[in-house]
Short mmCIF file of C-alpha atoms and ligand atoms in Angstrom, two decimals:
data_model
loop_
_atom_site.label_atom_id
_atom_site.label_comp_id
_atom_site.label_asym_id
_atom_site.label_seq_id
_atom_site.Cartn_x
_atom_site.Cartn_y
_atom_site.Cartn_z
CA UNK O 24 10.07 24.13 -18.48
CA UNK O 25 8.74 26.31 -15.83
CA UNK O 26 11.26 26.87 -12.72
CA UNK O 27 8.63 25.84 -10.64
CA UNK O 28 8.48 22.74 -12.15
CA UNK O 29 12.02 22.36 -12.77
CA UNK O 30 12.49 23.23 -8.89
CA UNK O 31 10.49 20.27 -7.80
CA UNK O 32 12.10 17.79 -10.30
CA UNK O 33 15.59 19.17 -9.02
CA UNK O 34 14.20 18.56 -5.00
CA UNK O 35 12.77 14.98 -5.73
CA UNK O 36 16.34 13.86 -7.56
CA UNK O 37 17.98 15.21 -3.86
CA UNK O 38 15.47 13.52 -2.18
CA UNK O 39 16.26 10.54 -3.84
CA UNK O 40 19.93 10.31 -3.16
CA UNK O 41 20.28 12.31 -0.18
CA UNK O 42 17.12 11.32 1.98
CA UNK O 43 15.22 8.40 0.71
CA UNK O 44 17.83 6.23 1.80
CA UNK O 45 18.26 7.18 5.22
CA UNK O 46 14.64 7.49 6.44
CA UNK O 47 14.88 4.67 8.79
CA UNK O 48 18.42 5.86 10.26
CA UNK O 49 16.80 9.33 11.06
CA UNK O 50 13.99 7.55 12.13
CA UNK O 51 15.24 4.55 14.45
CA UNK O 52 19.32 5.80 15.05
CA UNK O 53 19.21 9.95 15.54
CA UNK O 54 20.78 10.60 12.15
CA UNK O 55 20.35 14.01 11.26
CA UNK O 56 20.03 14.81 7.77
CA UNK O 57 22.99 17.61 7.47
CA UNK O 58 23.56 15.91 3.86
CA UNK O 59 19.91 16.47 2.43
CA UNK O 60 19.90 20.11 4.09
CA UNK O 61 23.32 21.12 2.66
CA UNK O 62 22.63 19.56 -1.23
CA UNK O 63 19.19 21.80 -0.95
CA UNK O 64 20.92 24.70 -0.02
CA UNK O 65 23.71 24.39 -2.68
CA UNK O 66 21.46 23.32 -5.57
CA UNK O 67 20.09 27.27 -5.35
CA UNK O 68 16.72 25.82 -4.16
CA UNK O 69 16.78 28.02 -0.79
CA UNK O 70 17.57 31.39 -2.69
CA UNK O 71 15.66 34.57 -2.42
CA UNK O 72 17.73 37.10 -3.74
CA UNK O 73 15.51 38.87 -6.58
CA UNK O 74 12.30 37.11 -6.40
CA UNK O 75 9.42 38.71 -5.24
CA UNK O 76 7.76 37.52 -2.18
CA UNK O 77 5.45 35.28 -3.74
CA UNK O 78 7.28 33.34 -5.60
CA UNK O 79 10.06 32.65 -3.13
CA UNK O 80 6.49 31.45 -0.48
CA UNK O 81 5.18 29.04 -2.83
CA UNK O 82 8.47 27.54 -3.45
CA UNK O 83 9.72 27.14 0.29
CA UNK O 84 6.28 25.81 1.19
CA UNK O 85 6.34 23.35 -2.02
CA UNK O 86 9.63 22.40 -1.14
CA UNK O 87 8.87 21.71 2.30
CA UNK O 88 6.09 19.36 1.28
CA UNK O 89 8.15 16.88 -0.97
CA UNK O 90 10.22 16.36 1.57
CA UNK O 91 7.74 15.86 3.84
CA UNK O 92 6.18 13.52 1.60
CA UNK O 93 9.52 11.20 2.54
CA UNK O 94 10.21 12.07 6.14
CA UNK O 95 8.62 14.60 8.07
CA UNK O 96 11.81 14.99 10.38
CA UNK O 97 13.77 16.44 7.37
CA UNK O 98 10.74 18.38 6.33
CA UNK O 99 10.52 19.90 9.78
CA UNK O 100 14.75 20.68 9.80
CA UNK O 101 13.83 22.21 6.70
CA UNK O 102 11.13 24.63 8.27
CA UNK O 103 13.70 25.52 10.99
CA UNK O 104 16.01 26.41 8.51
CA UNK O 105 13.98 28.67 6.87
CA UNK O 106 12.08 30.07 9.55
CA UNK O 107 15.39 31.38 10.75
CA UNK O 108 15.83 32.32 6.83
CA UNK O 109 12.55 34.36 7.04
CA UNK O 110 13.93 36.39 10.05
CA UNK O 111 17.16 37.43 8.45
CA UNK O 112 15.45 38.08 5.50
CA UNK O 113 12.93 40.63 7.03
CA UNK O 114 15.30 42.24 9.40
CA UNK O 115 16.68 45.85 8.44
CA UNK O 116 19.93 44.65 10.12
CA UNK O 117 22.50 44.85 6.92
CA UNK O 118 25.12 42.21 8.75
CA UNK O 119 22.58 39.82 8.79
CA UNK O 120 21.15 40.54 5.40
CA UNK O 121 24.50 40.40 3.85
CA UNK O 122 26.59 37.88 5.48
CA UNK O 123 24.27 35.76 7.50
CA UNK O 124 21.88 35.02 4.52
CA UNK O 125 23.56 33.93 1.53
CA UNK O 126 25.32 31.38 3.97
CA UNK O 127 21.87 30.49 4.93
CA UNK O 128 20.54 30.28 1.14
CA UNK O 129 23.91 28.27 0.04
CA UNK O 130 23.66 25.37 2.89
CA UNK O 131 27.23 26.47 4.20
CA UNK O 132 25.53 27.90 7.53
CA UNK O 133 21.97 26.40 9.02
CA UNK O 134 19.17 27.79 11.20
CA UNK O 135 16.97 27.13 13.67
CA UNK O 136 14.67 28.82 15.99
CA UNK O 137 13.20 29.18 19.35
CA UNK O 138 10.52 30.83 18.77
CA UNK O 139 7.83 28.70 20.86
CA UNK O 140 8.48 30.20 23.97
CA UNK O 141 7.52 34.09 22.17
CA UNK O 142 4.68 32.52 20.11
CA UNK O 143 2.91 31.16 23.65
CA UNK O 144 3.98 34.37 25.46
CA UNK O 145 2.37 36.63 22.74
CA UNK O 146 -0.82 34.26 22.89
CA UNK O 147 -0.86 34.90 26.71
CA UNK O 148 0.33 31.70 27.16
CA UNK O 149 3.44 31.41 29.18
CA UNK O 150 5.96 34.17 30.38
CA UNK O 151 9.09 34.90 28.40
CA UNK O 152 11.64 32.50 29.29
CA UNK O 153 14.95 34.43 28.05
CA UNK O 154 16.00 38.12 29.71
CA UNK O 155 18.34 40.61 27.72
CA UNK O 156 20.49 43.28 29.67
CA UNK O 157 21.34 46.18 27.36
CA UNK O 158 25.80 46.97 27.21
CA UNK O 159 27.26 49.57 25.61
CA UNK O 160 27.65 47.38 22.03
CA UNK O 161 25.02 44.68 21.99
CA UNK O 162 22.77 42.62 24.83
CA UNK O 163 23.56 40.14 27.80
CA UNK O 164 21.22 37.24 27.59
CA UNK O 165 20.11 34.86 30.11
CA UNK O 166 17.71 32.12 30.54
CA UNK O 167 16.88 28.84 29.47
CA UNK O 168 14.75 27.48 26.01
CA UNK O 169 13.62 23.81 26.59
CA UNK O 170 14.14 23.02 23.13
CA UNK O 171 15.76 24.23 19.86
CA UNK O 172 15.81 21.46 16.67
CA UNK O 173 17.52 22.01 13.92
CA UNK O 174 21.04 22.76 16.07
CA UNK O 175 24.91 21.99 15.59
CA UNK O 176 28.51 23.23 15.11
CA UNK O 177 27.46 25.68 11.85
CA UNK O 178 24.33 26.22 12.48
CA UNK O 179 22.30 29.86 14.52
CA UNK O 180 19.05 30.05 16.00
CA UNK O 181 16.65 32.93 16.64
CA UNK O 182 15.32 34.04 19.78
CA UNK O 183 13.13 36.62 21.75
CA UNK O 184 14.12 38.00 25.07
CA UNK O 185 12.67 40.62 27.44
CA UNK O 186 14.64 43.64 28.63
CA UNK O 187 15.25 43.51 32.35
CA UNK O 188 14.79 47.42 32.90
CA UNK O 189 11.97 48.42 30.48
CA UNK O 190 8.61 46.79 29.17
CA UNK O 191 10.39 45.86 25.50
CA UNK O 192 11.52 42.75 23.90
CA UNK O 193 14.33 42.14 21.74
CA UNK O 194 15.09 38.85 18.95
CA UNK O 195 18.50 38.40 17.62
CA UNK O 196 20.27 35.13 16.33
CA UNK O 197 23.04 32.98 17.67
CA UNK O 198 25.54 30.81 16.82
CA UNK O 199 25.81 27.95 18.50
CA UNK O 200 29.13 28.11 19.41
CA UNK O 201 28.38 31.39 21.55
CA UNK O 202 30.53 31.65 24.70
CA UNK O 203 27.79 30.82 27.97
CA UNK O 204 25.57 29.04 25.48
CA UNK O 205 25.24 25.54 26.71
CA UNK O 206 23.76 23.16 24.71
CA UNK O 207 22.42 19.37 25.36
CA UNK O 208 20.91 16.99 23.13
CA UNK O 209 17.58 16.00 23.89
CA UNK O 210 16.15 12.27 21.97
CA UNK O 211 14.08 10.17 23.90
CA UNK O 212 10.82 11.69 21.76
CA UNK O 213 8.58 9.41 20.27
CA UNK O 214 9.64 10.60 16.35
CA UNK O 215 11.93 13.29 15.21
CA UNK O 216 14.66 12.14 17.28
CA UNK O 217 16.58 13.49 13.94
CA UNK O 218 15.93 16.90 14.47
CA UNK O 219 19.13 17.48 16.02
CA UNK O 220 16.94 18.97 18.93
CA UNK O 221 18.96 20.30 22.47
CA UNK O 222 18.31 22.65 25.17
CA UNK O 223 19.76 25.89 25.33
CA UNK O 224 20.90 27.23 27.92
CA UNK O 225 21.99 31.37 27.66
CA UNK O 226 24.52 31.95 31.01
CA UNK O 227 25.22 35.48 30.13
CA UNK O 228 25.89 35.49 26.22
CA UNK O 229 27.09 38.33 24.86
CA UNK O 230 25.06 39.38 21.50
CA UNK O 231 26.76 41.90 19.98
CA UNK O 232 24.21 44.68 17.76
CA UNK O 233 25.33 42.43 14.39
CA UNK O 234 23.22 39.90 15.76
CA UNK O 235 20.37 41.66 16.64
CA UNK O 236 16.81 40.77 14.20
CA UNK O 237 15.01 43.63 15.88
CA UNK O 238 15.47 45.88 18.72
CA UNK O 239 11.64 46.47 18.93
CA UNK O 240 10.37 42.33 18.71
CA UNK O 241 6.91 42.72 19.34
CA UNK O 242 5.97 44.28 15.82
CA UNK O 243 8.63 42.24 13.91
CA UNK O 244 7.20 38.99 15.59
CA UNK O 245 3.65 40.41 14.17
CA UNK O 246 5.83 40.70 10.38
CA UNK O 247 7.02 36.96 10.50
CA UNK O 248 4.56 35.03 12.53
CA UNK O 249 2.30 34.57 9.22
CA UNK O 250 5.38 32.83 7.36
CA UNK O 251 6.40 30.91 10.51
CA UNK O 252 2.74 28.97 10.80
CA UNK O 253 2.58 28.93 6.65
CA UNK O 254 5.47 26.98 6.68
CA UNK O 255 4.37 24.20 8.89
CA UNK O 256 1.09 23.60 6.87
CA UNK O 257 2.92 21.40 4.52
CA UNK O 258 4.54 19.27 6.95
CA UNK O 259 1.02 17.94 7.62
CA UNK O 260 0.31 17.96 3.09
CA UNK O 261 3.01 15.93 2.67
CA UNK O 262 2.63 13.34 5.31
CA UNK O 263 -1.06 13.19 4.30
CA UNK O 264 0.10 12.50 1.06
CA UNK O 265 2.30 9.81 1.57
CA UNK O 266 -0.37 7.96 3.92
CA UNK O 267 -3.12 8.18 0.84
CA UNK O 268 -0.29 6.77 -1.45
CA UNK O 269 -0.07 4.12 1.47
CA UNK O 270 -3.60 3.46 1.49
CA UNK O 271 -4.02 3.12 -2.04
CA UNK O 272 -1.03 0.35 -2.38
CA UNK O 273 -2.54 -1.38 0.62
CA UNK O 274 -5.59 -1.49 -1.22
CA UNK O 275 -6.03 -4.81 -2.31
CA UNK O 276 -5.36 -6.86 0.81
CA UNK O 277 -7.27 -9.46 2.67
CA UNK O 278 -9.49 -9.75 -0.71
CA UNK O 279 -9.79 -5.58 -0.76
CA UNK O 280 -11.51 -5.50 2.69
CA UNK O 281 -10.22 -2.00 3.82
CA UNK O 282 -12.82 -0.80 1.53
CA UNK O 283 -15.20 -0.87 4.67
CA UNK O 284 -13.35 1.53 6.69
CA UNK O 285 -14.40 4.36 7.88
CA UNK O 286 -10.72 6.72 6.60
CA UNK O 287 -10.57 6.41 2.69
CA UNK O 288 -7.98 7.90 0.70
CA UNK O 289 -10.15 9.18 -2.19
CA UNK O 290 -11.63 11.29 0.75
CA UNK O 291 -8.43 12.42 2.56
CA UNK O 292 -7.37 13.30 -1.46
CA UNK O 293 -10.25 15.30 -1.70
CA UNK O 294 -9.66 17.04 1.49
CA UNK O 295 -5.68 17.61 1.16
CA UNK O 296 -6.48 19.16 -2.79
CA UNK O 297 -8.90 21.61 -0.83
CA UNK O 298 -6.09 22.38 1.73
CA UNK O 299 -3.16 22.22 -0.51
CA UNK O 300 -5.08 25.44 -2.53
CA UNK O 301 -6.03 27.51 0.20
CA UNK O 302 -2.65 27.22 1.09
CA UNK O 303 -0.82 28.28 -2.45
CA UNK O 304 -2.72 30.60 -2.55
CA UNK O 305 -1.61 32.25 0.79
CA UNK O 306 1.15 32.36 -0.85
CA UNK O 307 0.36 34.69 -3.36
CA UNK O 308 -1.25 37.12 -1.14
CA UNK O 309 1.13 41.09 -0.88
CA UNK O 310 0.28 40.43 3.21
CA UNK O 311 0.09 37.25 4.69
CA UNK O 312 -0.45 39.15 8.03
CA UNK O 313 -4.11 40.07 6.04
CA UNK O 314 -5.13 36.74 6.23
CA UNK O 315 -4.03 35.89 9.86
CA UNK O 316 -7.10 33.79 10.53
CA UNK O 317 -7.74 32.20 7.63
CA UNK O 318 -3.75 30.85 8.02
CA UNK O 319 -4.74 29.51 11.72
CA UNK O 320 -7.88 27.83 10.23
CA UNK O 321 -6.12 25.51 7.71
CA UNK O 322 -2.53 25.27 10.14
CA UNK O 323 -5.25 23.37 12.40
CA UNK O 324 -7.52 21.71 9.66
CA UNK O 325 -4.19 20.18 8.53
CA UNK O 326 -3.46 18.84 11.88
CA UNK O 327 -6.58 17.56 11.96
CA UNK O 328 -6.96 15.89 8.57
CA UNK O 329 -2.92 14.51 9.23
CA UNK O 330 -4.04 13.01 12.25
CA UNK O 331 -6.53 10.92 10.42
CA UNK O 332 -4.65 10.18 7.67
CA UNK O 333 -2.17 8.75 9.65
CA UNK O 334 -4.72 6.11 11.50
CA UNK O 335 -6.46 5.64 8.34
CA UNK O 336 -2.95 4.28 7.00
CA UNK O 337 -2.10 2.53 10.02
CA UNK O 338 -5.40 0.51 10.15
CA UNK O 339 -5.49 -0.02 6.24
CA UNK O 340 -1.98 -1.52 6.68
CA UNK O 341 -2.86 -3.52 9.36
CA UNK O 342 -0.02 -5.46 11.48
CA UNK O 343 2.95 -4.45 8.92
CA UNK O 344 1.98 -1.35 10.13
CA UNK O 345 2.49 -1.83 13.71
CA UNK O 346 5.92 -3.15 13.44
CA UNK O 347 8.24 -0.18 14.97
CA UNK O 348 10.24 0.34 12.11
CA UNK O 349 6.85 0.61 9.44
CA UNK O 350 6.76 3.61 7.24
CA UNK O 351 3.26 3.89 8.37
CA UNK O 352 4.25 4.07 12.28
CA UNK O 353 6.73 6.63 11.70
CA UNK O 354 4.41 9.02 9.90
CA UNK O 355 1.99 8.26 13.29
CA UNK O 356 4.27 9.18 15.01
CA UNK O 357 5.36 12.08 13.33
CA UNK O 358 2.31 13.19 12.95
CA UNK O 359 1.69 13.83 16.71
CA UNK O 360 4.24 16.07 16.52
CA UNK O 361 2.92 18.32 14.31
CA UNK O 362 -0.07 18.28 16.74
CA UNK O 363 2.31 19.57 19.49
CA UNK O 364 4.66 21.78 17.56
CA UNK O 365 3.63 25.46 18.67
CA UNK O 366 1.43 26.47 17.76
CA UNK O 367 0.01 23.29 19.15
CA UNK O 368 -3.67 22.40 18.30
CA UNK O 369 -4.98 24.00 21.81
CA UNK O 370 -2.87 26.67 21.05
CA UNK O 371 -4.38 27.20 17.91
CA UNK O 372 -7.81 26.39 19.52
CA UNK O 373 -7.22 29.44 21.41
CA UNK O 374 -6.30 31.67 18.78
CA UNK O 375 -9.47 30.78 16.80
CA UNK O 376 -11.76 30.73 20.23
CA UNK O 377 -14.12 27.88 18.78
CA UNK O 378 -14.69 26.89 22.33
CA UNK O 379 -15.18 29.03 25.66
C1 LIG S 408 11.12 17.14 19.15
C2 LIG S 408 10.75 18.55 19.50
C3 LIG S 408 11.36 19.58 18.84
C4 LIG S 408 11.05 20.90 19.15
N1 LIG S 408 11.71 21.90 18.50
C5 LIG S 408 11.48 23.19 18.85
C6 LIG S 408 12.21 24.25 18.22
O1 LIG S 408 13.00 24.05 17.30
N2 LIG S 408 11.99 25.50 18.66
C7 LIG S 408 11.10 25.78 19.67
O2 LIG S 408 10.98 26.94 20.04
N3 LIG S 408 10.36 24.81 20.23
C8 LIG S 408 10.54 23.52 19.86
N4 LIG S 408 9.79 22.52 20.43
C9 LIG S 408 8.67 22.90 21.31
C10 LIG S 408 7.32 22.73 20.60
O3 LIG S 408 7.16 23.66 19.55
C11 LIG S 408 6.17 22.94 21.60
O4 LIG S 408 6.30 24.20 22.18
C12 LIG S 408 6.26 21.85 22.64
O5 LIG S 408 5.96 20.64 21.96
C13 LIG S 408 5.41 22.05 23.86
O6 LIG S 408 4.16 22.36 23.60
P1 LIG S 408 3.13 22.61 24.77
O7 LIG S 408 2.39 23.85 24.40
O8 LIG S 408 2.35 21.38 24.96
O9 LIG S 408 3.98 22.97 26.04
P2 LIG S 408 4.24 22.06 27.35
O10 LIG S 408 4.85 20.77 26.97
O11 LIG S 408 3.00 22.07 28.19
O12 LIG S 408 5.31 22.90 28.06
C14 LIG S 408 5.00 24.16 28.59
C15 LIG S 408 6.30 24.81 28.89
O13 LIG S 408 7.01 24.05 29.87
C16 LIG S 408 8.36 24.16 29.64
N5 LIG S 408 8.96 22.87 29.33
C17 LIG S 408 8.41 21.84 28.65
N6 LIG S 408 9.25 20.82 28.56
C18 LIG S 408 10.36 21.21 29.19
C19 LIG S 408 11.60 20.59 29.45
N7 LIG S 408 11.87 19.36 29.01
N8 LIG S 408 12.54 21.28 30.12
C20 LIG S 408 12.27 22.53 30.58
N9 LIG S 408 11.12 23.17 30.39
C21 LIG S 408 10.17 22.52 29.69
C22 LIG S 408 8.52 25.09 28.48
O14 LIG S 408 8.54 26.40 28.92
C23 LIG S 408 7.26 24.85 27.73
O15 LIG S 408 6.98 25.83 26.79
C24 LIG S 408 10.08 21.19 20.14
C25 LIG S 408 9.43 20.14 20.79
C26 LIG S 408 9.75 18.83 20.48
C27 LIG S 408 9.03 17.73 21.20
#
C-alpha cells in the first residue's frame, strides 16, 4: 500500500476514536480537541524529517481535509499547529529546528499563530500591533494580538513585531507560559468556540535569540505566506464534502423534492473535484511563492463554493437542520469562519483587485 494511502486510512481510524465522538462537545461545550491533536502527532502523521517538500504539502493539506470533513474546529487547530510547524521548519534558527520541531511533529508540544495582524499589515491593511525592543541577548516585546486559537499550557505561537528604533520587523515564537504574556480565553463566537482561542497580551516579554524565526520578517513572511493560505484551502474541501454527503442522504425526503433546488450536490462535487486538483497540485510545485495568485484564486473560490455548500445543506435538510445542535448548522456556522479567517474574503478581494 502506498503511504499516502496508508496515511489517510491511519487519520480516519484517529478520527474515529479520537474526534467523531466529540463533535458536538467541541461544538456546543468549548471542548478542545488536545486528544485528536496529540494521537496525530504521535502516530508520525505530522513528520517532516526526510521528505521532500512535496510530499510532506500534500499530506498536511490531505490531512487537514479529513478532519475537516468531521469538524472544521479540529481541522482549523490542526492548521494552527502546522502553520506554526511551517515556521520552525523554514527558519535557519538550529534551536528551533532541533528542539522545537520534533516536539511539534510528535504531539508532545502544540502551535499556534498570530499571524493575522502581519498578513493585514503586509496587505496595507492595518498597522502592526506588537513592538520589539532589541537587548543585549534577545527582544522585549510589547503589544496586544486580539486573538490566537490553537493556545494552552504546552503549546507556542508565532508572531511578527516591529522594531521600535529602525524600519525592520522581527517573528519569533512563544510559549505560552512566557513571563508578561497574559492570556484570556475568548468563546462567545458563533462556531469554533473549540479552538482554544485567547487574547494575548505581550507586557514586556523577554524573547531570548533561541526563539527568534527571523530577524529580517518581511522576506521570511514572503517564504511562508504561500503554505499559510494553502493550508486553509482544505478547511473549506472538507466541509464541502461533508455537506454534499449531507445532501445526498437527505435526498429522498418529502417524496425527493430537494431535487428542485437551486444548490445540488452533483454540482458542488463537480466543483470541489476541480478545486481539490488545483490544489494537490500546488502542492507539487518546487515554489509555491511562483504561484502566489493562482493560491489566492482558489483560497477564495473555496470560500465561495463552502459558503454555498453549506446553505445548499441547510435548505436540503430542512428544519432538522435548523435545530442548534444539527450537523448541518455547525458546518454553517463554521463555514463563516472560514469567510473571516485572514485572509478574509475582502481581504483576499483585495489581493486579487477584481473590484476598484
Ligand atoms: C474564533 C477566531 C479565531 C481566530 N484565531 C486566530 C489566530 O489563531 N491567529 C490570528 O492571528 N488571528 C485569529 N483570528 C483572527 C482572524 O483571522 C481574522 O483576522 C478576524 O476574523 C478579523 O478579521 P477582519 O479582517 O474582519 O478584522 P476586524 O474584525 O475588522 O478587526 C480589525 C482589527 O481590529 C482589531 N480587533 C478585532 N477584534 C478585536 C477584539 N476583540 N479585541 C481587540 N482588537 C480587536 C484587530 O486588530 C483586528 O485585526 C481569529 C478570529 C476568530 C473569530
Amino acid at each position: 500500500m502506498a503511504v499516502e494511502e496508508a496515511n489517510l486510512l491511519l487519520a480516519e481510524r484517529i478520527i474515529q476514536e479520537k474526534l467523531k465522538p466529540f463533535v458536538r462537545k467541541i461544538d456546543a461545550e468549548a471542548h478542545y480537541p488536545s486528544e485528536y491533536l496529540s494521537a496525530v502527532g504521535s502516530s508520525g502523521l505530522l513528520r517532516s524529517e526526510g521528505l521532500p517538500q512535496t510530499d510532506v504539502l500534500l499530506g498536511d493539506v490531505k490531512l487537514i481535509e479529513v478532519t475537516a470533513r468531521t469538524c472544521m474546529t479540529a481541522g482549523f487547530n490542526l492548521w494552527c499547529h502546522l502553520a506554526a510547524s511551517t515556521y520552525v521548519r523554514n527558519t535557519a534558527n538550529p534551536y528551533l529546528r532541533n528542539t522545537l520541531l520534533p516536539q511539534f511533529e510528535d504531539g508532545t508540544l502544540m502551535g499556534g499563530t498570530g499571524l493575522s495582524n502581519p498578513m493585514k499589515y503586509y496587505a496595507g491593511l492595518e498597522e502592526l500591533h506588537l513592538k520589539a525592543r532589541r537587548v543585549e541577548t534577545g527582544y522585549v516585546v510589547s503589544g496586544q494580538l486580539p486573538m490566537v486559537s490553537n493556545l494552552g499550557p504546552d503549546h507556542w505561537f508565532g508572531f511578527v513585531a516591529s522594531l521600535e528604533d529602525r524600519d525592520q520587523r522581527v517573528m519569533a515564537v512563544v510559549p505560552c507560559s512566557a513571563e508578561g504574556l497574559t492570556m484570556k480565553e475568548k468563546i462567545g463566537y458563533l462556531g469554533l468556540n473549540g479552538s482554544a482561542t485567547y487574547s494575548c497580551v505581550f507586557d514586556g516579554v523577554f524573547i531570548p535569540d533561541d526563539w527568534v524565526v527571523a530577524e529580517h520578517a518581511d522576506s521570511f513572511v514572503a517564504k511562508i505566506r504561500p503554505v499559510f493560505v494553502l493550508y486553509q484551502i482544505p478547511l473549506g474541501l472538507g466541509i464541502t464534502e461533508s455537506c454534499i454527503r449531507s445532501m445526498e442522504k437527505a435526498g429522498l425526503k418529502q417524496g425527493g423534492c430537494s431535487r428542485y433546488l437551486s444548490i445540488q450536490p452533483e454540482e458542488l462535487a463537480a466543483e470541489l473535484e476541480a478545486l481539490r486538483e488545483r490544489t494537490y497540485a500546488l502542492c507539487n510545485v518546487s515554489d509555491p511563492a511562483e504561484h502566489w495568485r493562482e493560491l489566492l484564486e482558489i483560497r477564495l473560490s473555496v470560500a465561495q463554493t463552502t459558503l454555498k455548500a453549506v446553505q445548499g445543506d441547510m435548505l436540503h435538510h430542512g428544519g432538522a437542520a435548523y435545530l442548534q445542535t444539527s450537523h448541518s448548522s455547525r458546518r454553517l456556522r463554521e463555514a463563516y469562519f472560514l469567510a473571516n479567517l485572514t485572509p478574509t474574503v475582502r481581504h483576499l478581494e483585495k489581493l486579487l483587485r477584481r473590484r476598484k
